[in-house]
Every structure is written in C-alpha cells, then in structure tokens.
Coordinates of C-alpha atoms in Angstrom, one line a residue:
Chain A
X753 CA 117.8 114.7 56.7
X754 CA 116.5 115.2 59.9
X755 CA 119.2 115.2 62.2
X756 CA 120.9 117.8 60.0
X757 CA 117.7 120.0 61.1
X758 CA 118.0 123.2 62.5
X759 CA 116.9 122.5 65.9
X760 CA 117.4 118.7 66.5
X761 CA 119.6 118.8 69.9
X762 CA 123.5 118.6 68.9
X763 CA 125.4 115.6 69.4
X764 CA 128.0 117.0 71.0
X765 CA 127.8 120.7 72.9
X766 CA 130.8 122.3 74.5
X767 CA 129.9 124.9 76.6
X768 CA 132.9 127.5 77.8
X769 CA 135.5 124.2 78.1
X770 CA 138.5 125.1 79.7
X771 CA 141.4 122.9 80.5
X772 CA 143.8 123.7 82.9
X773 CA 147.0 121.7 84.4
X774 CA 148.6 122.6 87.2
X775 CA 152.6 121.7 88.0
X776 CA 155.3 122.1 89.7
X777 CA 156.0 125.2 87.9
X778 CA 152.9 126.8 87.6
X779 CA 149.7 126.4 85.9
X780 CA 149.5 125.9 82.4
X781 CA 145.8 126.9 80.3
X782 CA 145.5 124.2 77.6
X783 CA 142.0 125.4 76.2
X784 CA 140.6 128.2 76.8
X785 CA 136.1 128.2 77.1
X786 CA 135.8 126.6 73.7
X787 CA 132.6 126.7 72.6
X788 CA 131.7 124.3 69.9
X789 CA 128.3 122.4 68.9
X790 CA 128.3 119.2 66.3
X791 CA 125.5 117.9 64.8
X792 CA 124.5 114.3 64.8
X793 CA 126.6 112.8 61.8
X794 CA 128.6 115.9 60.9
X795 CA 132.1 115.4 60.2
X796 CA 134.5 118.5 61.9
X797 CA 137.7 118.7 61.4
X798 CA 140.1 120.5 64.2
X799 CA 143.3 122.0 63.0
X800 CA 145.7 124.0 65.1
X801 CA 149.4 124.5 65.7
X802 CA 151.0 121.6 67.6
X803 CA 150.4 122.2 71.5
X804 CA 147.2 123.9 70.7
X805 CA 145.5 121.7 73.0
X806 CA 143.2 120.0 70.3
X807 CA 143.9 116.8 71.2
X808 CA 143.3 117.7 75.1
X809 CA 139.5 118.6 73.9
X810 CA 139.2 114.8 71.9
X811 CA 140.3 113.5 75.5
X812 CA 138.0 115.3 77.4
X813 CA 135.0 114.3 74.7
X814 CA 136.5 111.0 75.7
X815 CA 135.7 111.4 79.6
X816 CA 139.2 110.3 79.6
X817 CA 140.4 113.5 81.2
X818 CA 138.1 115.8 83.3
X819 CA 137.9 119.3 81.9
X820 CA 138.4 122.4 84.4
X821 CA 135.7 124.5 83.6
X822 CA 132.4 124.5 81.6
X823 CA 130.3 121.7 80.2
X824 CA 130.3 119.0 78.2
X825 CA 127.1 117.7 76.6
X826 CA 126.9 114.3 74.9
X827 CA 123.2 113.6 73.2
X828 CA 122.4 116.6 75.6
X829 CA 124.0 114.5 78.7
X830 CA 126.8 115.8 80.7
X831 CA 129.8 114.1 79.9
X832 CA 131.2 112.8 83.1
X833 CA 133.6 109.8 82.5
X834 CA 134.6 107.2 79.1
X835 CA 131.5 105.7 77.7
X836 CA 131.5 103.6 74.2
X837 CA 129.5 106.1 72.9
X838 CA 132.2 108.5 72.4
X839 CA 135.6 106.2 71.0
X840 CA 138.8 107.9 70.8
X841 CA 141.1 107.0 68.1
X842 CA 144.7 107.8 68.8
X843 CA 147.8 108.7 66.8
X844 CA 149.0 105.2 67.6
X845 CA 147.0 102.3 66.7
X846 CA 146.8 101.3 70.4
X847 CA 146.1 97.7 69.2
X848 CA 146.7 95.0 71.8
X849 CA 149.6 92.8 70.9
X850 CA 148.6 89.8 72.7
X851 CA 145.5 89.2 70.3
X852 CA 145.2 89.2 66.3
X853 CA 143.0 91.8 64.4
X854 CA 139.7 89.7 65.0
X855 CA 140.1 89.8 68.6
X856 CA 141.5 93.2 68.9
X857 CA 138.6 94.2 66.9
X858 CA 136.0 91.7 69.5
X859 CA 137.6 93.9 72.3
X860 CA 135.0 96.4 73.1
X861 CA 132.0 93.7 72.2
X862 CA 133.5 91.3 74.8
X863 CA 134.0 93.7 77.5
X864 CA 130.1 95.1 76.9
X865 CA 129.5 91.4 77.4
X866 CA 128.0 90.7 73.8
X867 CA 127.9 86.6 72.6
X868 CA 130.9 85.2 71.1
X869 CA 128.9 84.8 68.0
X870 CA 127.5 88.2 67.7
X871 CA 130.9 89.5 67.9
X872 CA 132.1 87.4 65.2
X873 CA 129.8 88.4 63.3
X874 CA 129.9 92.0 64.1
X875 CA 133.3 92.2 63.5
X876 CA 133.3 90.5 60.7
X877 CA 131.3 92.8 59.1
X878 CA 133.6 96.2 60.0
X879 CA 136.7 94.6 59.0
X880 CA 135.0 94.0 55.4
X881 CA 133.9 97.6 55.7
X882 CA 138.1 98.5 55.9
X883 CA 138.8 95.5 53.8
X884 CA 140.8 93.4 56.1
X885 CA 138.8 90.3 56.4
X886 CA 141.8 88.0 55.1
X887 CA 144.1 89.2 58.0
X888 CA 141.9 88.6 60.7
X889 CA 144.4 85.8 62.1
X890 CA 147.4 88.3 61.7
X891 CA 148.7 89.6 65.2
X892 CA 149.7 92.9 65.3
X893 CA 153.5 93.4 64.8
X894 CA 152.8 91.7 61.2
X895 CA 150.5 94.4 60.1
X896 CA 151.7 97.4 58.3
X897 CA 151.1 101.2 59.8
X898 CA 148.2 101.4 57.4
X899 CA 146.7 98.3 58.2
X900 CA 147.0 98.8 62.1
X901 CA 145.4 102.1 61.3
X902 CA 142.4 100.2 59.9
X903 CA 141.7 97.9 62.4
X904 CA 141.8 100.7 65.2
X905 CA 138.9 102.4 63.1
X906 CA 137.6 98.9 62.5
X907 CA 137.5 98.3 66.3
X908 CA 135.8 101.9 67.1
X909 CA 133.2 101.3 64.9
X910 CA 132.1 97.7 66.2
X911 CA 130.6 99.6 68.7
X912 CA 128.5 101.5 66.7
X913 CA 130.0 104.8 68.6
X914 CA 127.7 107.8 68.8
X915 CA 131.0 109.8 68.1
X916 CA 134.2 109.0 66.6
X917 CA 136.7 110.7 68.2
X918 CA 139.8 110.6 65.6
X919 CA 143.7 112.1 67.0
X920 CA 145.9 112.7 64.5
X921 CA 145.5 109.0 63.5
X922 CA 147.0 109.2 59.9
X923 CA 149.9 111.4 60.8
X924 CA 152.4 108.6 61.2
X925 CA 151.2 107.3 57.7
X926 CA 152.9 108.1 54.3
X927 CA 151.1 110.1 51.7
X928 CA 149.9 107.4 49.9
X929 CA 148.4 105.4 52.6
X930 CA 147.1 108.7 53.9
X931 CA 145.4 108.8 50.3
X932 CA 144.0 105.1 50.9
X933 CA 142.8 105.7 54.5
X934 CA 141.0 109.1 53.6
X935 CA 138.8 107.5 50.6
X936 CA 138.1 104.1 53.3
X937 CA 137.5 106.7 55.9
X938 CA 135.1 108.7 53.6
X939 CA 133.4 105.5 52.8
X940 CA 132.7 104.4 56.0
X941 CA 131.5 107.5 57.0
X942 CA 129.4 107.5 54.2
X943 CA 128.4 104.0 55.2
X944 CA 127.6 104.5 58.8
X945 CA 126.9 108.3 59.1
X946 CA 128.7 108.1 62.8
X947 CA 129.7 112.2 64.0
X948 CA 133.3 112.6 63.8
X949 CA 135.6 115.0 65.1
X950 CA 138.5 114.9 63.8
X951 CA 142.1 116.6 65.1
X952 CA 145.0 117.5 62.2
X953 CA 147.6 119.2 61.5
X954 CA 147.7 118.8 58.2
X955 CA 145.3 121.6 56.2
X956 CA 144.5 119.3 53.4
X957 CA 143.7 116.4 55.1
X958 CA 140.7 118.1 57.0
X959 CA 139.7 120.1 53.8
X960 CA 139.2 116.6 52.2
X961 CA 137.4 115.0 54.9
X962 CA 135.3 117.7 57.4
X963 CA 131.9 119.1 56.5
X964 CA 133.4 122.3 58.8
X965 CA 137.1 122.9 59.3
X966 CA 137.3 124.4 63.5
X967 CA 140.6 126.5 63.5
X968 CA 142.4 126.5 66.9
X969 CA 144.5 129.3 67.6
X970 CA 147.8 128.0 70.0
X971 CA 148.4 128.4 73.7
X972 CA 146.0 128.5 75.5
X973 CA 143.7 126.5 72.4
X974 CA 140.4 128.6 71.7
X975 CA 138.7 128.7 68.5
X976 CA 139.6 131.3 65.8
X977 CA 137.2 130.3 62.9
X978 CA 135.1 127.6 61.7
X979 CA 135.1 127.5 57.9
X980 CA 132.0 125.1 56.3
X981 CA 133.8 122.9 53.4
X982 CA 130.4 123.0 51.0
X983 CA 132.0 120.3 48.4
X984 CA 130.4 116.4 47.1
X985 CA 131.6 112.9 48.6
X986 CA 133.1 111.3 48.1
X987 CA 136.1 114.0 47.8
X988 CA 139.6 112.9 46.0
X989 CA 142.2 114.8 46.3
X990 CA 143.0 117.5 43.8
X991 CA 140.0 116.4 41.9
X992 CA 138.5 119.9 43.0
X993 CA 139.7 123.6 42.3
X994 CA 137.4 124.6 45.4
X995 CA 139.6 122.2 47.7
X996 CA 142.8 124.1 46.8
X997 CA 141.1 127.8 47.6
X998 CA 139.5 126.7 50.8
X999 CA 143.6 125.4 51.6
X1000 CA 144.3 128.9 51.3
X1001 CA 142.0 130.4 53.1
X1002 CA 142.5 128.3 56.2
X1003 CA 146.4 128.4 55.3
X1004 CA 145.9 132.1 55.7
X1005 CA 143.6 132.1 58.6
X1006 CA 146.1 130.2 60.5
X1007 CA 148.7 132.7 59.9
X1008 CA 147.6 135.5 60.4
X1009 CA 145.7 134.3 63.8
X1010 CA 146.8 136.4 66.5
X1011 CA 148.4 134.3 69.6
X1012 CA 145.9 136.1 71.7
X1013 CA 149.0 137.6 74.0
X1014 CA 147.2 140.8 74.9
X1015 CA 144.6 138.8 76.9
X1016 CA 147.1 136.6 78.2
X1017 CA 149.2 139.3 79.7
X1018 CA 145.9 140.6 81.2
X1019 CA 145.6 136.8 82.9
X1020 CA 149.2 136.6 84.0
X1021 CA 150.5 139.9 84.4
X1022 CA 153.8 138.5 85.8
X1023 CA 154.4 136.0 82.8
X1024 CA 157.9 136.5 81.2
X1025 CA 158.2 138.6 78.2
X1026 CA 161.2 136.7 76.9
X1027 CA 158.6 134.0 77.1
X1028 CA 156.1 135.5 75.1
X1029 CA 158.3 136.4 72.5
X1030 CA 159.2 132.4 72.1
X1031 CA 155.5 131.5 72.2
X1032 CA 155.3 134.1 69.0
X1033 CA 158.0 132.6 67.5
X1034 CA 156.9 129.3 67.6
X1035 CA 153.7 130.6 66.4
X1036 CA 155.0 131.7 63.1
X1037 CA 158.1 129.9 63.2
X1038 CA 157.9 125.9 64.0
X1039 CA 153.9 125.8 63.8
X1040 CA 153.3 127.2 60.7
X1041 CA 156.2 127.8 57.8
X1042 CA 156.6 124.4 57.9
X1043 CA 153.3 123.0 57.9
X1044 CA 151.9 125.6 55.3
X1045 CA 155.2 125.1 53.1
X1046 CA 153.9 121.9 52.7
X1047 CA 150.1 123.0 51.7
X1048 CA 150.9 125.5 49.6
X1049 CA 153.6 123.0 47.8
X1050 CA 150.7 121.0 47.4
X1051 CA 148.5 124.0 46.4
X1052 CA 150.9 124.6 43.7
X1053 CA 151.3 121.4 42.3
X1054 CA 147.5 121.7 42.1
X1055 CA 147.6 125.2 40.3
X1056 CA 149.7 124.1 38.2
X1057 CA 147.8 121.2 36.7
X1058 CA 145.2 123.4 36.6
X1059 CA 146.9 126.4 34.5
X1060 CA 148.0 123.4 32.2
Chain B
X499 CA 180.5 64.3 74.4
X500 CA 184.3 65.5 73.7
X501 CA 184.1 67.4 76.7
X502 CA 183.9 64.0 78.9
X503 CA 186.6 62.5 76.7
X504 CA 189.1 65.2 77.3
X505 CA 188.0 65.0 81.3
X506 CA 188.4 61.0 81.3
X507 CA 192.1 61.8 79.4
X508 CA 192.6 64.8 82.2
X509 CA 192.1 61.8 84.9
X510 CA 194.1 58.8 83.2
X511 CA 197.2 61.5 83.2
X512 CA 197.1 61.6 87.4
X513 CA 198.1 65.0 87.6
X514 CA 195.9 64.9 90.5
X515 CA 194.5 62.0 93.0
X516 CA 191.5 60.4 92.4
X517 CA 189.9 62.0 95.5
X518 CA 190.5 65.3 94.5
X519 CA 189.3 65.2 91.1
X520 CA 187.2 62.2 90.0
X521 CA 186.7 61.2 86.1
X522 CA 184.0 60.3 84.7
X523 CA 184.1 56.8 85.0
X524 CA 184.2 57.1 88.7
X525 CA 181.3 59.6 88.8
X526 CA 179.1 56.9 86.6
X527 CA 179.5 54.6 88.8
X528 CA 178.4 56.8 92.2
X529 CA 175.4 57.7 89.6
X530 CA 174.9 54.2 89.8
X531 CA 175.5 52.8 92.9
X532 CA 173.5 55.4 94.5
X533 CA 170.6 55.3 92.3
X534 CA 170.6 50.9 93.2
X535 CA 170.5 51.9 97.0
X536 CA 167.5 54.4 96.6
X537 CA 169.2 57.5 98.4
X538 CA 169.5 59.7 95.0
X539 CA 165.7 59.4 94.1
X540 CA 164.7 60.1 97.2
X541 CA 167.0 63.0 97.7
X542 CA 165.9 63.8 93.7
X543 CA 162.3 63.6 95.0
X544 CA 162.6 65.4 98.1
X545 CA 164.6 68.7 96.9
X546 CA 162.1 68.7 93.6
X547 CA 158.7 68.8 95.5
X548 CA 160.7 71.6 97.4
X549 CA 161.0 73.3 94.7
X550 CA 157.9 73.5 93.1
X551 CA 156.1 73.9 96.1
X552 CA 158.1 77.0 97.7
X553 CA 158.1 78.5 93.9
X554 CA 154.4 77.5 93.4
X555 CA 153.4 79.5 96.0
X556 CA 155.9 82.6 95.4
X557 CA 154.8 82.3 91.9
X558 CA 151.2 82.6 93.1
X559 CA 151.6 85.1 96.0
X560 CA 154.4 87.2 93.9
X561 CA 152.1 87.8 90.7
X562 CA 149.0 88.9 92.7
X563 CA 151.2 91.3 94.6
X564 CA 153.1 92.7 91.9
X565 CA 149.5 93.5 90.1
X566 CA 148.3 95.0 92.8
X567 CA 151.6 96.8 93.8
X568 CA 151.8 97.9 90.5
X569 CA 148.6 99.5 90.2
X570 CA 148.1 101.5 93.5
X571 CA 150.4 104.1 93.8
X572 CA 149.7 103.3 98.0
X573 CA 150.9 100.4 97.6
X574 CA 153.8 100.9 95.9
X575 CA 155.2 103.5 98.4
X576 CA 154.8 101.1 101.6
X577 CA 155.0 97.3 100.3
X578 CA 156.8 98.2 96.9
X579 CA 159.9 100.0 99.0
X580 CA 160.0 97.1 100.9
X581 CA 160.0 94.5 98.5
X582 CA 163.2 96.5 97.1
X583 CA 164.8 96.3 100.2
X584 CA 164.1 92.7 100.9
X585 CA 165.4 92.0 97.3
X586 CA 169.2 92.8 98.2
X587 CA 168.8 90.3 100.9
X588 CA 170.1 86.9 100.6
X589 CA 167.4 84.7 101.1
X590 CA 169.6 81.7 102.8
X591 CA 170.1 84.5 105.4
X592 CA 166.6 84.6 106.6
X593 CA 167.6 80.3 107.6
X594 CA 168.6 81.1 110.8
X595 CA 165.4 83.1 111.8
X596 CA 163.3 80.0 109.9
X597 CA 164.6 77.4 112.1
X598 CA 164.2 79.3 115.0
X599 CA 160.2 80.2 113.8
X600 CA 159.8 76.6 112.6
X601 CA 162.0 74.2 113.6
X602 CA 164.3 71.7 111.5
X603 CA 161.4 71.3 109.0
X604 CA 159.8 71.8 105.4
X605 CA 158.2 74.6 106.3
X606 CA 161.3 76.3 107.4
X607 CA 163.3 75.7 103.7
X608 CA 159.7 76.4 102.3
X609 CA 160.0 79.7 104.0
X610 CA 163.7 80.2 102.9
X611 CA 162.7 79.4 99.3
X612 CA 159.5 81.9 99.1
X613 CA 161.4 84.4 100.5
X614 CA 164.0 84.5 98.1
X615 CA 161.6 83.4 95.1
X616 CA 158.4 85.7 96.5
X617 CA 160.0 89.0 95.7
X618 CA 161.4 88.2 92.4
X619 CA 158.6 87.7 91.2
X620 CA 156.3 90.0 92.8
X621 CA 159.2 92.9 91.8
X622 CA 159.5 91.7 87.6
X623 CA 155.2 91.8 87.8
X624 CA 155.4 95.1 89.0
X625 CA 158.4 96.3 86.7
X626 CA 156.0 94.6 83.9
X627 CA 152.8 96.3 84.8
X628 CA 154.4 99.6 85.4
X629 CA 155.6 98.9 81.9
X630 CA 152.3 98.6 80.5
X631 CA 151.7 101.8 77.3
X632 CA 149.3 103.8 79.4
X633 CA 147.8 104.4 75.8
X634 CA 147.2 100.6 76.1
X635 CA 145.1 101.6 79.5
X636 CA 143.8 104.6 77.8
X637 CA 141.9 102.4 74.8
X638 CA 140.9 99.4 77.1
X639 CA 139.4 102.3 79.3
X640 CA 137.5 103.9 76.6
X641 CA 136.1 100.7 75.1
X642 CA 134.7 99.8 78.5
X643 CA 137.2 97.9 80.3
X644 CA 137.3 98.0 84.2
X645 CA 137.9 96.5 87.0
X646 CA 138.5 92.7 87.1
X647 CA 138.3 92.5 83.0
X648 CA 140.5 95.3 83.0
X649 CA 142.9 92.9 85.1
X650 CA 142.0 90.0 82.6
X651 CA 142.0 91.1 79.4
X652 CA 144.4 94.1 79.3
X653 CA 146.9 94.2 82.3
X654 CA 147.7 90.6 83.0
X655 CA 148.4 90.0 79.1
X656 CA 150.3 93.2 78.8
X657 CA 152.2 92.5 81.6
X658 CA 153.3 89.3 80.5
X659 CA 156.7 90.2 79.7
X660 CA 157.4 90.9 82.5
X661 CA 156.1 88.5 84.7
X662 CA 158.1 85.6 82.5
X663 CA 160.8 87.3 83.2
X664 CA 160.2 87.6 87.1
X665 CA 159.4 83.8 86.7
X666 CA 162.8 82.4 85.3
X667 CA 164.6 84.6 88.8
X668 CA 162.1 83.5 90.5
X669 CA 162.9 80.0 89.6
X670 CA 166.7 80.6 90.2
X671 CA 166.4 82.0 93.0
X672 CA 164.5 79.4 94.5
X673 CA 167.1 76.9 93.2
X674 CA 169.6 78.6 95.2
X675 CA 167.8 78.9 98.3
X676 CA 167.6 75.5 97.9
X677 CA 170.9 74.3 98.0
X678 CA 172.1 77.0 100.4
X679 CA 169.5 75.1 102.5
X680 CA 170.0 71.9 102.4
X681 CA 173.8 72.3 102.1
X682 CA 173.9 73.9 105.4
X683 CA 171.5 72.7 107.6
X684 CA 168.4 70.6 106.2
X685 CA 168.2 67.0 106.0
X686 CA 167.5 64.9 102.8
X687 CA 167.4 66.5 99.3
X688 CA 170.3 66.9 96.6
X689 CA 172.1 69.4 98.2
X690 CA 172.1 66.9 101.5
X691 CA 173.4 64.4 99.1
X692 CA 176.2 66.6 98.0
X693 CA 177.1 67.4 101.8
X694 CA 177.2 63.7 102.7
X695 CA 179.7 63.4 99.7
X696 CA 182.2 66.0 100.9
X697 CA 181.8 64.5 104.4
X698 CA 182.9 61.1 103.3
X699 CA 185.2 62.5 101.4
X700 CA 183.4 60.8 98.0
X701 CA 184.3 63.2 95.4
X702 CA 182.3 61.3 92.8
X703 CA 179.2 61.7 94.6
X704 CA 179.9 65.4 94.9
X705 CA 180.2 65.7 91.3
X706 CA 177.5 63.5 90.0
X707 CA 175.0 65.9 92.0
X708 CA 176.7 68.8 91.0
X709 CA 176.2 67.4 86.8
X710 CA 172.7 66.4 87.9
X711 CA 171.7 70.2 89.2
X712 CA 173.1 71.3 85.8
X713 CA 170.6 68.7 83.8
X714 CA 167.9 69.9 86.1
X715 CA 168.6 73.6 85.6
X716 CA 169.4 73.1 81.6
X717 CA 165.8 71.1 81.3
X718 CA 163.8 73.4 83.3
X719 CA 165.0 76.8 80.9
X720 CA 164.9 75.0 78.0
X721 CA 161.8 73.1 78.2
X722 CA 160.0 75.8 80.4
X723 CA 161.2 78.8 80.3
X724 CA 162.4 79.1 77.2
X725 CA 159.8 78.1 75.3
X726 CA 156.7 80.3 77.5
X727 CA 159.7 83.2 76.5
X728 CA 160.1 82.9 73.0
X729 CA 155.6 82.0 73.0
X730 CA 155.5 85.5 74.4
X731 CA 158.3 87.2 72.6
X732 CA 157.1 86.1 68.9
X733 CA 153.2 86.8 69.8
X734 CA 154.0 90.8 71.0
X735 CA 156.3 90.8 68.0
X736 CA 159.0 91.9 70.3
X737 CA 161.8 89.3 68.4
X738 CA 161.8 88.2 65.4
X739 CA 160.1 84.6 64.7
X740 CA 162.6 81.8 64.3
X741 CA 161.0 79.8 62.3

C-alpha cells in the first residue's frame, strides 16, 4: 500500500517534544524530546507507567495543550491548536448529557456546519459500524460503560479524523467488554484505515491492537523502545502463541527500564534524594508488580492451554 | 381539606376574638366581597406584572452575566466579588435609595425586585458554568466548537442545572422583594392589600392574601419550576425517572 511506503511523509512527526509545567513548587518535566514518527494508517500503541506523561503527548497531538519544546508535525503541518483532523478520545466517554447518542454523535458535523441530512446520514452510518443504531434515541445516563464507549468512538470517526487519538478509553471497562470493544475497534480500523495512537496501561491490550508497541519509560516520559507487533487481523486474544511472547518481552522491557535518574540528577542537581528514591520505588513498586502481575497471570493462563 | 375543618372548629371554640384570629368562613367571605368590589384583581394584577417584569429582566440580565462571569477569569475577580457581596444584602434595603433615585414609582420596586432577583441568578449561572466537566469543554473544543456555538451548544446546556436552580431563588427572591415593597411603602399590589387589612384592622383580609400568596407560590414551583427541574434532572440522568 502506498502510504505504508518508505518515504510517503508521516502522518504524524514529533520532533524533540518536550512538556514542561511549571508550579508553585517548581517545575515539573512531563516528556522529555520524544521523538516519534507514524505512518498514515498505522496503529501505535503507547504503554508506560502511570504519570509517564503519555497521555500529556495525546493532548498535545490534540493542540489541546501547547508543548514546551520541539515540534509537532500533522500531514507535515505544524501542529498549532485542536483541529478535527486529530480527535482525542478520553478515558471518559465525554458524551454530552443533554443530547441522545444520535445527536452526541451529529456534534462535530453540526459545529463544522454540515446539513442536517448529511449528518443523519453520516452518523447513521458510524453507529452501524459500532452497532448501536437501535439506541440512537437513548440519552446518555441509560447507556452502559461499553456502550458510551462506542458512541465516543462513533462520534470521532464521523469526522473522518486524519488521527484518532485514543486515552486509555477502555480502562474503565470490564474484561469482557474490553474483549467486545478490541474486536469492534479492530474492525473499524480495518474498515476505515484512520492512524491511531493509542495510550495503555495494560500490555496486552496494545499487543492485541498496535502494529508497533512505543514503550515510555516514567518521569520525565521519553521513549525506551518501540517493539513492531508483526501478527494477522483481525487478532483475538490468546488465539496466538506470538501474542503471549511479545507480552513478555515488553513485560520485561518495562521492568528493567532504567528511570533515567542519572541524567536527571545532571538536570536538577539540587533535587532531593529521598525523592528519587520514591520515584524508584514507584517505578518498580506501584507501576509495575501490579500491572505485570496481571500480564503474566494472563500469560500463564495462556501457557498453560498451550502445554495442554 | 381537614386542615380548614379543624381551623373553622379552632374558631367556633372562641378561645380567641374574631379580630385576632378569623376562621375560615370569615376569610371566604373577604375573598368575596373584595373580589365583587374589584380591589383584589387589581391588586392581583398589579403585584403579578411586577413580578414577572422585575424577574424577566433579572432572569435575562442574570443569565448573560453569570455566562460571561463565569467564563473570564477577569470578570470573575471584579464583577463576580461583587455580585457575592451584593448577595448578602437584603434587597428591600436598597428601597430607600430607589425611592430617592426614582420616586414613589414602578420603576423604583422594579429596581428593588432586580436587585434582589439579578444576583441570584446571575451567581447559580456562574456556580453552573464553573461546574461545567472541563472534559466536557475539552471534547466540544476538539470537535470544533467555539465561540458563540460553544456558548450554544455546550455551555448553556451544560450549565442548565444550574441556572434552574438560580431561577427558582431568583423567583423567591423577587417574591419577597415584592412584598417587603409593597408592604412598606408602594401603593397597590397584594402586599398593599394586606397593609390596608392590618390598618383596618380586617383580619380576614389579611389572611385571605396571606392563603392567596401561598396558592401563587405553590402554582408557580409546581407548575414551573418543578416540572423545567425534574425535565432537566431526568434528561442529564442526574435522578432517577419517576415514571
């Protein structure tokens, strides 16, 4: 395919992006000169400990944040503000309460100014794609967390997005649903070829999905490894030895990536060393037994079938 | 029903005089007589186009500023401070200055009734627009929303809440600068009514007007307010439906 070419321009290009807040006590590095290039229609996946600033980078993809240093290229145009090219999804649906799915889903149509009937139709047709045509006169509160799920993907996609911008939006979800939500996602994917980056957590959920898993090391976020997933779509879960190896490897990767704090004494000579020693712990501690505890129970449970 | 029974039985025992405490009877017929000679409707008619002009306009003035107040963090510091400070305030107490600006006349109770009503409402919008998810702002921003459809389509809806609520003080508020009006100083209206009937000593009159504010107050929450409330409530999903 052509835009998978070798030297079509990327959709996205990050270019030494750096994110910096400043507060009252100090100034706090969120993500440090990430460079990262996405080719039109490639699926990424980020994963990272929590705080790694991953969801910072979707926001400033989004325009919705400015970033500190570096640039941001969109379809080789710097990125300078929102645009509907580049819809973020959150970890909450987001979904307006004072209008049912098919107008939540008309929002973006009707701000661009499209006709009442091309919306309609246009959103009829994405909330077939996530099969929710028959609650299109449901408001929100009556909609379960997989549902509302749905119709914020079914809302990003009405507007044919250049890049889907995805936050953590299954982590609320139970396993199950999660399962649902992955194959739909897949299949709209599939469907519509949109890029999507995608920020998780949760090591199997980007094995199943990404084309190339992007891991974040913590504090300040910069990239440790990008690890291609080479596997055929539609993927289901467990249905592949390889997807259980390649949760190692990133499972590993993410523990044994260093916090970086060598460099960041070097940058703040006078930070704390008490503090640094909570930053590791939270490293290995709260970011990661947990987390991985639950891959490898998975991983487990899958090389165990497989032994059998 | 059984509550004017047991007042009529409270009367017929004479534990206290008639002109202290009329029954119901006696109340009926002040309903009557006064509604034969004309002075109730027009007091009825007076006080109510009072009323929905001063709150009209409060309604009107108090949502645009609470939007706007509650957007602009410039705003909020200067007008939104004083708004605060103007809320602990009385409203009847600003009657002295409007007769003074205005003279013995609608505009001055206008006055009295926007002021009290004005910064009700204009304080619940702002509470209501502060309130706003800024995820909610965050998505509507993303999907192209700015500027007056921003204000359409995403902060005047979210906001709702809120501004119902600033609505029903508003509208209580107003009631009460009302009265406190037209008991003290301004002629015609109910409140005038129930003056006249403490001046002449006709207890009956005092306590039909008295029931009649009740009626008006009970019909306007139940067959306003409450119903734009529980619209609102069921529609965000914030209570249960009824039904």
């Amino acid at each position: 395919m052509a835009n998978f070419g070798l030297y079509g321009v990327p959709k996205l290009l990050l270019k030494g992006v750096s994110k910096t807040y400043a507060s009252a006590r100090g100034r706090t590095d969120a993500l440090h000169q990430i460079d990262l290039s996405v080719k039109s229609g490639e699926f990424i996946c980020i994963v990272g400990p929590s705080g790694c600033g991953k969801s910072t980078l979707l926001k400033l993809i989004a325009g919705l944040d400015a970033h500190s240093d570096g640039e941001i290229l969109a379809d080789g145009r710097q990125v300078s503000g929102p645009g509907t090219d580049r819809l973020l999804m959150f970890q909450e649906p987001a979904l307006f309460p004072w209008l049912n799915v098919l107008h939540n889903v008309e929002f973006g149509l009707k701000m661009a100014g499209v006709s009442e009937k091309e919306r309609r139709a246009k959103a009829h047709g994405v909330l077939e794609l996530v099969n929710l045509v028959k609650f299109r006169n449901a408001y929100v509160h009556e909609l379960s967390g997989g549902m509302k799920q749905k119709v914020a993907l079914a809302r990003a996609l009405v507007m044919e997005p250049q890049v889907l911008l995805m936050d953590e939006p299954f982590a609320a979800l139970d396993a199950q649903t999660r399962a649902t939500l992955h194959e739909e996602l897949q299949q709209a994917w599939l469907a519509t070829k949109k890029t999507i980056v995608f920020v998780t957590h949760n090591i199997e959920e980007a094995v199943r999905l990404a084309d190339r898993v992007v891991v974040f090391s913590s504090r300040p976020g910069r990239i440790c490894r990008e690890i291609p997933v080479n596997m055929a779509r539609p993927r289901e879960s467990y249905s592949y030895a390889g997807i259980a190896a390649l949760i190692e490897e990133i499972a590993a990767e993410l523990k044994s990536a260093p916090p970086d704090h060598a460099k960041l004494d070097l940058a703040n000579p006078d930070r704390d060393r008490a503090e640094q020693d909570t930053a590791r712990e939270e490293w290995c501690g709260e970011g990661y037994s947990q987390k991985g505890s639950v891959s490898y129970a998975s991983h487990s449970g899958v090389a165990g079938r497989l032994q059998s | 029903m059984l509550l004017i029974v047991v007042w009529q039985a409270a009367c017929s025992l004479n534990i206290w005089p008639e002109y202290l405490f009329p029954g119901p009877i006696a109340v009926l017929n002040s309903l009557i007589g006064s509604l034969r000679n004309g002075t109730l409707l027009v007091s009825l008619y007076t006080s109510l186009r009072r009323i929905v002009i001063g709150f009209g306009i409060s309604l009107a003035g108090g949502v645009i500023t609470g939007l706007l107040v509650g957007r602009s963090a410039l705003l909020h510091d200067t007008i939104g401070s004083i708004m605060l400070g103007l809320q602990t305030l009385p409203s009847i107490c600003w009657l002295p200055l409007a007769l003074l600006w205005f003279g013995l006349s609608e505009r001055a109770i206008l006055f009295v009734i926007i002021m009290g009503a004005f910064v009700a409402v204009a304080v619940s919008t702002e509470a209501g627009v502060r309130q706003i998810p800024p995820l909610y702002l965050q998505a509507a921003r993303n999907m192209g929303a700015r500027g007056y459809r921003l204000y359409r389509d995403v902060i005047i809806p979210a906001a709702l809440p809120g501004m119902i609520t600033g609505m029903k003080l508003g509208w209580s508020f107003a009631w009460r600068s009302l009265m406190a009006g037209e008991l003290l100083y301004v002629n015609l209206g109910l409140g005038h009514l129930l003056m006249m009937g403490r001046e002449l000593s006709d207890m009956a009159q005092v306590v039909m007007v008295m029931l009649l504010l009740i009626i008006i107050g009970l019909i306007s929450d139940k067959l306003i307010f409450a119903r734009l409330e529980s619209f609102v409530y069921e529609r965000w999903g914030l209570k249960k439906s009824v039904r």
